[in-house]
Amino acid sequence: MKEEYLMLSVEEALERVLSPFQPLPPERIPILETLGRVMTEDVFADMDVPPLANTAMDGYAVRAEDTARASRENPVRLRIIDNLTAGRTTQVAVSTGCAIRIMTGVPIPPGADAVVQFEDTDQGGEWVAIFKGVETGTNVRLAGEDVKKGELILPRGTEIRPQEVGMLAALGRKEAWVHRRPRVAILATGDELIEIDAPWSPGKIHNSNSYSIVAQVIRYGGFPLMLGIARDDEGELTSKVREGLGKGADLFLTSGGVSMGDFDIVKKVLAAEGKMGFWRVRIKPGKPLAFGQIGGVLLLGLPGNPVSAMVTFELFARPAILKMQGKTRLEKPIIEAKLMDAVPHKDKRRHYLRVIVERQGSEYKAHLTGDQGSGILLSMVRSQGLAIIPEDVDHLPAGTKVPVMMLDWPEDK
Ligand code: AMP
Ligand code: MG
């Protein structure tokens, strides 16, 4: 069968799209820029954290045996021989009958083996009265109790969140090796399109796809290269495609020009410059999809309708962008929700309906966000997720439980 007539399931199409993508080469960058990136190196601790045993409390560093019989009625009096504020250490040892005033985090001075917190003292002056005995180790944080020198802390493949950034900082690392971000070229096609600040005239519409797609690329960690609009003209399309290739794109995304009516020109250009397949995918919205490579760069031709472009981006482009960053969890979370609206007779495609989701007790309820036409961008604007209605379901009564792919969470702020 000719490639362009192939009708693929979502899974088949996704498998074909994802398989040629590989994680991109590593780069070494400042740790504050690593958020959301995936590590390409194993990070071992080259020091203990904390580096020295230190106090968990503000108080007095003591020899525990000195405090053994202390009580509020019969306090033990110790002579204060030093005062250690944050960042200070001392060579002075705590000998029997003595104590050193000490602030949280300060290394335990030699001779001391416990800390009495201020609350269990009279706060002290030249001497301090201890009201409560402590045992060896009380209020002492051990060296290496967080991280031990030599330990593997962040294995390659770790996705960096704020806590990993903090850990790199705690280990004294300024930079880290991570997969670089994919550069994603974005090109809209269509004679009817005008720039968003151009004066409107009949027959024209604003190029909104480039903007929603750029935003999606940024959201999922890519670096967008916005190429603007190509007219439905072979020469212009060819030169725009070459411009994108010249900018070092790792992935090429086009929108429009892949529906049956007008895909000939896009097909011609793409076939001339590279190798391209056109498929139909058994989904709604977003049936037509082009995929192939051009100048050695993988290209995904998204449909032109604004909702179809966004939904097929989520299903096919997003996982490819994540895979290039070395990520392995490529799915959006899927929850089960009760769809409160009926779905009337549908065709044999898998439908992705835009829904708003609310949590009621332990269950989620989903409502359709109005008109579900593939040109109704407002249905995306009002939604948080995509309810997935399987191919073999014809009619769905209101109140049926369905899987919902969450693009955003109602609880997220
Ligand atoms: P096409 O796939 O090129 O036939 O486009 C399908 C529909 O999507 C048409 O109604 C187009 O006007 C619309 N469309 C195509 N590209 C864009 C775009 N960049 N922004 C907004 N709408 C678009
Ligand atoms: Mg078009």
CSV table of C-alpha atoms and ligand atoms in Angstrom, one decimal:
chain,number,residue,atom,x,y,z
A,1,MET,CA,0.0,0.0,0.0
A,2,LYS,CA,1.2,3.5,-0.8
A,3,GLU,CA,2.6,5.2,2.3
A,4,GLU,CA,0.2,8.2,1.9
A,5,TYR,CA,-2.8,6.0,2.2
A,6,LEU,CA,-1.7,4.3,5.4
A,7,MET,CA,-4.2,4.6,8.2
A,8,LEU,CA,-2.3,4.2,11.5
A,9,SER,CA,-3.4,3.8,15.0
A,10,VAL,CA,-2.1,6.4,17.5
A,11,GLU,CA,0.3,3.8,18.9
A,12,GLU,CA,1.6,2.8,15.5
A,13,ALA,CA,2.1,6.5,14.5
A,14,LEU,CA,3.8,7.3,17.8
A,15,GLU,CA,6.1,4.3,17.5
A,16,ARG,CA,7.1,5.4,14.0
A,17,VAL,CA,7.6,9.0,15.1
A,18,LEU,CA,9.6,8.2,18.2
A,19,SER,CA,11.9,5.5,17.0
A,20,PRO,CA,14.4,7.7,14.9
A,21,PHE,CA,14.9,10.2,17.7
A,22,GLN,CA,17.8,9.9,20.0
A,23,PRO,CA,18.9,11.8,23.1
A,24,LEU,CA,21.0,14.8,22.0
A,25,PRO,CA,24.7,15.2,23.0
A,26,PRO,CA,25.7,16.6,26.4
A,27,GLU,CA,26.7,20.1,27.3
A,28,ARG,CA,28.1,21.5,30.5
A,29,ILE,CA,26.1,24.4,31.9
A,30,PRO,CA,25.7,26.4,35.2
A,31,ILE,CA,23.5,24.5,37.6
A,32,LEU,CA,20.9,27.2,37.7
A,33,GLU,CA,20.2,26.5,34.0
A,34,THR,CA,19.8,22.8,34.5
A,35,LEU,CA,16.2,22.8,35.8
A,36,GLY,CA,14.2,20.2,33.8
A,37,ARG,CA,17.3,18.8,32.1
A,38,VAL,CA,18.6,15.2,32.3
A,39,MET,CA,22.0,14.4,33.6
A,40,THR,CA,24.5,12.7,31.3
A,41,GLU,CA,27.1,12.1,34.1
A,42,ASP,CA,27.1,10.3,37.4
A,43,VAL,CA,27.6,12.7,40.2
A,44,PHE,CA,29.5,11.3,43.1
A,45,ALA,CA,30.0,13.2,46.4
A,46,ASP,CA,33.6,14.3,46.7
A,47,MET,CA,33.0,15.4,50.2
A,48,ASP,CA,30.8,14.6,53.2
A,49,VAL,CA,27.7,16.7,53.7
A,50,PRO,CA,27.7,18.0,56.3
A,51,PRO,CA,31.5,18.1,56.2
A,52,LEU,CA,31.9,18.1,60.0
A,53,ALA,CA,29.8,16.9,62.9
A,54,ASN,CA,27.7,20.0,64.0
A,55,THR,CA,24.9,21.0,66.3
A,56,ALA,CA,21.3,20.7,65.4
A,57,MET,CA,20.3,23.3,68.0
A,58,ASP,CA,21.4,26.6,69.5
A,59,GLY,CA,22.8,25.8,72.9
A,60,TYR,CA,25.9,24.7,74.8
A,61,ALA,CA,28.4,22.1,73.6
A,62,VAL,CA,29.2,20.0,76.6
A,63,ARG,CA,30.6,16.7,77.8
A,64,ALA,CA,27.5,14.6,78.3
A,65,GLU,CA,28.9,12.9,81.4
A,66,ASP,CA,29.1,16.4,83.1
A,67,THR,CA,25.3,16.8,82.8
A,68,ALA,CA,24.3,13.4,84.0
A,69,ARG,CA,22.7,14.5,87.3
A,70,ALA,CA,21.3,17.9,86.1
A,71,SER,CA,17.8,18.9,86.9
A,72,ARG,CA,15.8,22.1,87.3
A,73,GLU,CA,16.1,21.8,91.1
A,74,ASN,CA,19.8,20.9,91.1
A,75,PRO,CA,21.3,22.4,87.9
A,76,VAL,CA,24.8,21.6,86.9
A,77,ARG,CA,26.9,24.8,86.5
A,78,LEU,CA,29.5,24.9,83.7
A,79,ARG,CA,32.0,27.6,82.9
A,80,ILE,CA,31.6,29.1,79.4
A,81,ILE,CA,34.9,29.2,77.6
A,82,ASP,CA,34.0,30.3,74.1
A,83,ASN,CA,31.1,31.5,72.0
A,84,LEU,CA,30.8,30.0,68.5
A,85,THR,CA,28.6,31.8,66.0
A,86,ALA,CA,27.8,30.6,62.5
A,87,GLY,CA,30.9,29.9,60.4
A,88,ARG,CA,33.3,29.7,63.3
A,89,THR,CA,35.3,26.8,64.6
A,90,THR,CA,37.7,26.6,67.6
A,91,GLN,CA,40.8,24.6,68.7
A,92,VAL,CA,39.8,25.1,72.3
A,93,ALA,CA,38.6,21.8,73.7
A,94,VAL,CA,35.7,21.5,76.1
A,95,SER,CA,37.2,20.1,79.3
A,96,THR,CA,35.3,18.8,82.3
A,97,GLY,CA,33.2,21.5,83.9
A,98,CYS,CA,33.2,23.7,80.8
A,99,ALA,CA,30.8,24.5,78.0
A,100,ILE,CA,31.0,26.4,74.7
A,101,ARG,CA,28.1,28.5,73.5
A,102,ILE,CA,27.2,27.3,70.0
A,103,MET,CA,24.8,28.2,67.2
A,104,THR,CA,22.9,25.7,64.9
A,105,GLY,CA,25.2,24.2,62.2
A,106,VAL,CA,28.5,25.1,63.9
A,107,PRO,CA,30.9,22.2,64.2
A,108,ILE,CA,31.1,20.5,67.5
A,109,PRO,CA,34.3,21.7,69.3
A,110,PRO,CA,36.9,19.1,70.4
A,111,GLY,CA,36.1,17.5,73.7
A,112,ALA,CA,32.3,18.0,73.5
A,113,ASP,CA,30.0,15.1,72.6
A,114,ALA,CA,26.5,16.6,73.0
A,115,VAL,CA,24.6,19.9,72.9
A,116,VAL,CA,22.2,21.2,75.6
A,117,GLN,CA,19.6,23.4,73.9
A,118,PHE,CA,19.1,26.9,75.3
A,119,GLU,CA,15.6,26.0,76.5
A,120,ASP,CA,17.2,23.6,79.0
A,121,THR,CA,19.5,26.2,80.5
A,122,ASP,CA,19.3,29.6,82.2
A,123,GLN,CA,20.7,31.0,78.9
A,124,GLY,CA,24.1,31.6,80.6
A,125,GLY,CA,26.4,34.5,81.2
A,126,GLU,CA,29.9,33.7,82.4
A,127,TRP,CA,28.5,30.4,83.7
A,128,VAL,CA,25.6,28.4,82.5
A,129,ALA,CA,23.1,26.4,84.6
A,130,ILE,CA,22.1,23.2,82.9
A,131,PHE,CA,18.6,22.0,83.9
A,132,LYS,CA,18.5,18.7,82.0
A,133,GLY,CA,21.1,16.0,81.4
A,134,VAL,CA,21.9,15.0,77.8
A,135,GLU,CA,23.4,11.8,76.4
A,136,THR,CA,26.4,11.4,74.1
A,137,GLY,CA,25.2,12.5,70.6
A,138,THR,CA,22.2,14.5,71.8
A,139,ASN,CA,21.6,17.3,69.2
A,140,VAL,CA,24.7,16.3,67.3
A,141,ARG,CA,24.4,15.9,63.5
A,142,LEU,CA,27.1,13.6,62.3
A,143,ALA,CA,29.5,14.3,59.5
A,144,GLY,CA,28.2,12.8,56.3
A,145,GLU,CA,24.7,12.1,57.7
A,146,ASP,CA,23.2,13.6,54.6
A,147,VAL,CA,25.7,12.5,52.0
A,148,LYS,CA,28.8,10.4,52.3
A,149,LYS,CA,32.0,11.1,50.4
A,150,GLY,CA,32.2,8.7,47.4
A,151,GLU,CA,28.5,7.9,47.3
A,152,LEU,CA,26.7,8.0,44.0
A,153,ILE,CA,24.2,10.9,44.5
A,154,LEU,CA,22.8,11.7,41.1
A,155,PRO,CA,23.0,8.9,38.6
A,156,ARG,CA,23.0,9.8,34.9
A,157,GLY,CA,19.5,9.9,33.7
A,158,THR,CA,18.3,12.0,36.7
A,159,GLU,CA,15.9,14.7,35.7
A,160,ILE,CA,16.8,17.9,37.5
A,161,ARG,CA,14.3,19.5,39.9
A,162,PRO,CA,15.0,22.2,42.4
A,163,GLN,CA,16.1,19.7,45.0
A,164,GLU,CA,18.8,18.3,42.6
A,165,VAL,CA,20.0,21.9,41.9
A,166,GLY,CA,20.3,22.3,45.7
A,167,MET,CA,22.2,19.1,46.0
A,168,LEU,CA,24.6,20.0,43.3
A,169,ALA,CA,25.2,23.3,45.2
A,170,ALA,CA,25.6,21.5,48.5
A,171,LEU,CA,28.3,19.4,46.8
A,172,GLY,CA,30.1,22.5,45.7
A,173,ARG,CA,29.4,21.9,42.0
A,174,LYS,CA,29.0,25.0,39.8
A,175,GLU,CA,28.2,23.2,36.6
A,176,ALA,CA,26.7,19.9,35.4
A,177,TRP,CA,26.6,17.8,32.3
A,178,VAL,CA,23.2,17.4,30.8
A,179,HIS,CA,21.6,16.6,27.4
A,180,ARG,CA,21.3,19.8,25.4
A,181,ARG,CA,17.9,21.2,24.5
A,182,PRO,CA,16.4,20.4,21.0
A,183,ARG,CA,16.2,23.3,18.6
A,184,VAL,CA,12.8,23.2,17.0
A,185,ALA,CA,12.0,25.0,13.8
A,186,ILE,CA,8.4,26.1,13.4
A,187,LEU,CA,6.9,27.0,10.1
A,188,ALA,CA,3.3,27.9,9.4
A,189,THR,CA,1.9,27.3,5.8
A,190,GLY,CA,-1.0,29.0,4.1
A,191,ASP,CA,-2.0,31.8,1.8
A,192,GLU,CA,-4.7,32.9,4.2
A,193,LEU,CA,-2.3,33.6,7.0
A,194,ILE,CA,-1.2,37.0,8.2
A,195,GLU,CA,1.1,38.1,11.0
A,196,ILE,CA,-0.6,38.8,14.3
A,197,ASP,CA,0.1,42.5,14.0
A,198,ALA,CA,-0.8,42.9,10.3
A,199,PRO,CA,-4.1,44.6,9.4
A,200,TRP,CA,-6.9,42.2,8.9
A,201,SER,CA,-8.7,41.9,5.5
A,202,PRO,CA,-11.4,39.5,4.3
A,203,GLY,CA,-10.2,36.0,3.7
A,204,LYS,CA,-7.2,36.3,6.1
A,205,ILE,CA,-6.7,34.9,9.5
A,206,HIS,CA,-3.9,35.4,12.1
A,207,ASN,CA,-1.2,32.9,12.2
A,208,SER,CA,-2.0,31.6,15.7
A,209,ASN,CA,-0.5,28.1,15.3
A,210,SER,CA,3.1,29.3,15.3
A,211,TYR,CA,2.5,30.9,18.6
A,212,SER,CA,0.8,28.1,20.3
A,213,ILE,CA,3.4,25.7,19.0
A,214,VAL,CA,6.3,27.9,20.1
A,215,ALA,CA,4.8,28.0,23.5
A,216,GLN,CA,4.4,24.2,23.6
A,217,VAL,CA,8.0,23.8,22.5
A,218,ILE,CA,9.2,26.1,25.3
A,219,ARG,CA,6.9,24.4,27.8
A,220,TYR,CA,8.4,21.0,27.1
A,221,GLY,CA,12.0,22.2,27.2
A,222,GLY,CA,12.8,22.8,23.5
A,223,PHE,CA,14.4,25.9,22.0
A,224,PRO,CA,12.0,27.4,19.3
A,225,LEU,CA,13.2,28.8,16.0
A,226,MET,CA,10.3,30.6,14.6
A,227,LEU,CA,10.3,30.8,10.8
A,228,GLY,CA,7.1,32.7,10.2
A,229,ILE,CA,4.7,31.9,7.4
A,230,ALA,CA,5.3,30.2,4.1
A,231,ARG,CA,2.8,30.9,1.3
A,232,ASP,CA,1.3,27.9,-0.5
A,233,ASP,CA,4.1,28.3,-3.1
A,234,GLU,CA,6.8,25.8,-3.8
A,235,GLY,CA,9.6,28.3,-4.0
A,236,GLU,CA,8.8,30.1,-0.8
A,237,LEU,CA,8.2,26.8,1.1
A,238,THR,CA,11.6,25.5,-0.1
A,239,SER,CA,13.5,28.6,0.9
A,240,LYS,CA,11.8,28.7,4.4
A,241,VAL,CA,12.6,25.0,4.9
A,242,ARG,CA,16.3,25.7,3.9
A,243,GLU,CA,16.4,28.7,6.3
A,244,GLY,CA,15.3,26.4,9.2
A,245,LEU,CA,17.9,23.8,8.3
A,246,GLY,CA,20.5,26.5,8.2
A,247,LYS,CA,19.6,27.5,11.8
A,248,GLY,CA,20.6,24.0,13.0
A,249,ALA,CA,17.2,22.6,13.8
A,250,ASP,CA,17.0,19.2,15.5
A,251,LEU,CA,13.3,18.9,14.7
A,252,PHE,CA,11.2,20.6,12.1
A,253,LEU,CA,7.5,21.3,12.7
A,254,THR,CA,5.1,22.6,10.1
A,255,SER,CA,1.5,23.4,10.4
A,256,GLY,CA,-1.1,23.2,7.7
A,257,GLY,CA,-0.9,22.0,4.1
A,258,VAL,CA,-1.3,18.3,4.9
A,259,SER,CA,-4.9,17.9,4.3
A,260,MET,CA,-6.1,16.1,1.2
A,261,GLY,CA,-7.0,19.3,-0.6
A,262,ASP,CA,-3.6,21.0,-0.6
A,263,PHE,CA,-0.9,18.6,0.5
A,264,ASP,CA,0.4,18.3,-3.0
A,265,ILE,CA,2.7,21.3,-2.8
A,266,VAL,CA,4.0,20.5,0.7
A,267,LYS,CA,4.5,16.9,-0.4
A,268,LYS,CA,6.4,18.0,-3.5
A,269,VAL,CA,8.7,20.3,-1.6
A,270,LEU,CA,9.3,17.9,1.2
A,271,ALA,CA,9.9,15.0,-1.1
A,272,ALA,CA,12.3,17.0,-3.2
A,273,GLU,CA,14.3,18.1,-0.2
A,274,GLY,CA,14.1,14.9,1.8
A,275,LYS,CA,12.1,11.8,2.4
A,276,MET,CA,8.5,12.2,3.5
A,277,GLY,CA,5.6,10.0,4.4
A,278,PHE,CA,2.0,11.1,4.7
A,279,TRP,CA,-0.3,9.2,6.9
A,280,ARG,CA,-3.7,9.3,8.2
A,281,VAL,CA,-3.9,8.6,11.9
A,282,ARG,CA,-7.1,7.2,13.4
A,283,ILE,CA,-7.7,10.2,15.6
A,284,LYS,CA,-9.9,13.2,15.9
A,285,PRO,CA,-8.8,15.9,15.8
A,286,GLY,CA,-5.8,15.6,13.6
A,287,LYS,CA,-6.2,12.9,11.0
A,288,PRO,CA,-3.6,14.0,8.5
A,289,LEU,CA,0.0,13.9,9.6
A,290,ALA,CA,3.2,14.1,7.6
A,291,PHE,CA,6.5,12.6,8.9
A,292,GLY,CA,9.9,12.2,7.4
A,293,GLN,CA,13.2,13.9,7.2
A,294,ILE,CA,14.5,16.8,5.4
A,295,GLY,CA,18.2,17.7,5.1
A,296,GLY,CA,18.8,15.0,7.7
A,297,VAL,CA,16.4,16.6,10.1
A,298,LEU,CA,13.2,14.9,11.2
A,299,LEU,CA,10.1,16.7,10.2
A,300,LEU,CA,6.6,16.4,11.6
A,301,GLY,CA,3.9,18.1,9.6
A,302,LEU,CA,1.0,19.0,11.9
A,303,PRO,CA,-2.4,19.7,10.6
A,304,GLY,CA,-3.5,23.3,10.2
A,305,ASN,CA,-6.6,23.5,12.3
A,306,PRO,CA,-5.5,25.1,15.6
A,307,VAL,CA,-6.9,22.4,17.9
A,308,SER,CA,-5.6,19.6,15.6
A,309,ALA,CA,-2.1,21.2,15.6
A,310,MET,CA,-2.0,21.5,19.4
A,311,VAL,CA,-3.4,18.0,20.1
A,312,THR,CA,-1.1,16.3,17.6
A,313,PHE,CA,1.8,18.3,19.0
A,314,GLU,CA,0.9,16.8,22.5
A,315,LEU,CA,0.6,13.3,21.1
A,316,PHE,CA,3.6,13.2,18.8
A,317,ALA,CA,5.9,16.2,18.9
A,318,ARG,CA,6.0,16.5,22.7
A,319,PRO,CA,7.3,13.0,23.4
A,320,ALA,CA,9.9,13.4,20.6
A,321,ILE,CA,11.1,16.7,22.2
A,322,LEU,CA,11.3,15.0,25.6
A,323,LYS,CA,13.1,11.9,24.2
A,324,MET,CA,15.8,14.2,22.6
A,325,GLN,CA,16.4,15.7,26.1
A,326,GLY,CA,17.1,12.2,27.4
A,327,LYS,CA,13.8,11.9,29.2
A,328,THR,CA,12.3,8.4,29.6
A,329,ARG,CA,8.8,9.2,31.0
A,330,LEU,CA,7.2,10.5,27.8
A,331,GLU,CA,3.5,10.2,28.8
A,332,LYS,CA,1.3,12.8,30.3
A,333,PRO,CA,-0.5,11.6,33.4
A,334,ILE,CA,-3.8,9.8,32.7
A,335,ILE,CA,-6.6,9.8,35.3
A,336,GLU,CA,-10.0,8.3,35.3
A,337,ALA,CA,-12.9,10.8,35.3
A,338,LYS,CA,-16.6,10.6,35.0
A,339,LEU,CA,-17.5,12.3,31.7
A,340,MET,CA,-20.7,14.3,32.6
A,341,ASP,CA,-21.7,14.9,29.0
A,342,ALA,CA,-22.9,12.3,26.5
A,343,VAL,CA,-20.9,11.7,23.4
A,344,PRO,CA,-23.2,11.2,20.5
A,345,HIS,CA,-22.5,8.9,17.5
A,346,LYS,CA,-18.9,9.2,16.6
A,347,ASP,CA,-16.7,7.6,13.8
A,348,LYS,CA,-14.2,4.8,14.3
A,349,ARG,CA,-11.4,7.2,15.2
A,350,ARG,CA,-10.0,7.7,18.7
A,351,HIS,CA,-11.4,11.0,19.9
A,352,TYR,CA,-9.5,13.4,22.2
A,353,LEU,CA,-12.2,15.6,23.7
A,354,ARG,CA,-11.3,18.8,25.5
A,355,VAL,CA,-12.5,18.7,29.0
A,356,ILE,CA,-12.4,20.7,32.2
A,357,VAL,CA,-11.8,18.5,35.2
A,358,GLU,CA,-12.9,19.0,38.8
A,359,ARG,CA,-12.2,17.0,41.8
A,360,GLN,CA,-15.1,15.9,43.9
A,361,GLY,CA,-14.0,14.0,47.0
A,362,SER,CA,-12.0,11.0,45.7
A,363,GLU,CA,-13.2,11.2,42.1
A,364,TYR,CA,-12.7,13.4,39.1
A,365,LYS,CA,-15.6,14.8,37.0
A,366,ALA,CA,-15.0,16.0,33.5
A,367,HIS,CA,-17.1,18.3,31.4
A,368,LEU,CA,-16.8,19.1,27.7
A,369,THR,CA,-15.5,22.6,27.0
A,370,GLY,CA,-18.2,23.5,24.5
A,371,ASP,CA,-18.0,23.0,20.7
A,372,GLN,CA,-15.4,20.4,20.0
A,373,GLY,CA,-14.6,21.4,16.4
A,374,SER,CA,-11.0,21.2,15.4
A,375,GLY,CA,-10.9,25.0,14.7
A,376,ILE,CA,-12.4,25.9,18.0
A,377,LEU,CA,-9.3,27.1,19.9
A,378,LEU,CA,-11.4,28.2,22.8
A,379,SER,CA,-12.1,24.5,23.5
A,380,MET,CA,-8.4,24.2,24.3
A,381,VAL,CA,-8.3,27.4,26.2
A,382,ARG,CA,-11.0,26.3,28.6
A,383,SER,CA,-9.7,22.8,29.0
A,384,GLN,CA,-7.2,21.1,31.3
A,385,GLY,CA,-7.2,17.7,29.7
A,386,LEU,CA,-8.2,15.5,26.8
A,387,ALA,CA,-10.8,12.8,27.4
A,388,ILE,CA,-9.9,9.7,25.4
A,389,ILE,CA,-12.8,8.0,23.7
A,390,PRO,CA,-11.7,4.7,22.1
A,391,GLU,CA,-12.1,3.8,18.5
A,392,ASP,CA,-14.6,1.1,19.1
A,393,VAL,CA,-17.0,3.2,21.2
A,394,ASP,CA,-19.9,4.6,19.2
A,395,HIS,CA,-22.1,6.3,21.7
A,396,LEU,CA,-21.2,7.2,25.2
A,397,PRO,CA,-23.9,8.0,27.8
A,398,ALA,CA,-23.4,10.8,30.2
A,399,GLY,CA,-21.7,9.7,33.5
A,400,THR,CA,-19.3,7.1,31.8
A,401,LYS,CA,-15.8,6.8,33.2
A,402,VAL,CA,-13.2,7.6,30.7
A,403,PRO,CA,-9.4,8.1,30.8
A,404,VAL,CA,-8.3,11.8,30.7
A,405,MET,CA,-4.9,12.8,29.6
A,406,MET,CA,-4.1,15.7,31.9
A,407,LEU,CA,-2.3,18.6,30.1
A,408,ASP,CA,-2.7,20.7,33.2
A,409,TRP,CA,-4.0,20.0,36.7
A,410,PRO,CA,-7.0,21.8,38.2
A,411,GLU,CA,-5.0,22.1,41.5
A,412,ASP,CA,-2.0,23.7,39.7
A,413,LYS,CA,-1.6,27.4,40.3
B,1,AMP,P1,-4.8,23.2,6.1
B,1,AMP,O1,-4.4,22.0,6.9
B,1,AMP,O2,-3.7,24.0,5.6
B,1,AMP,O3,-5.9,22.9,5.1
B,1,AMP,O4,-5.5,24.1,7.2
B,1,AMP,C1,-6.7,23.7,7.9
B,1,AMP,C2,-7.3,24.9,8.6
B,1,AMP,O5,-6.5,25.4,9.6
B,1,AMP,C3,-7.7,26.0,7.7
B,1,AMP,O6,-8.9,26.6,8.1
B,1,AMP,C4,-6.6,27.0,8.0
B,1,AMP,O7,-7.0,28.3,7.8
B,1,AMP,C5,-6.3,26.8,9.4
B,1,AMP,N1,-4.9,27.1,9.7
B,1,AMP,C6,-3.8,26.7,9.0
B,1,AMP,N2,-2.7,27.2,9.4
B,1,AMP,C7,-3.0,28.0,10.5
B,1,AMP,C8,-2.3,28.8,11.4
B,1,AMP,N3,-1.0,28.9,11.3
B,1,AMP,N4,-3.0,29.5,12.3
B,1,AMP,C9,-4.3,29.4,12.4
B,1,AMP,N5,-5.1,28.7,11.6
B,1,AMP,C10,-4.5,28.0,10.6
B,2,MG,MG,-3.3,25.4,4.2
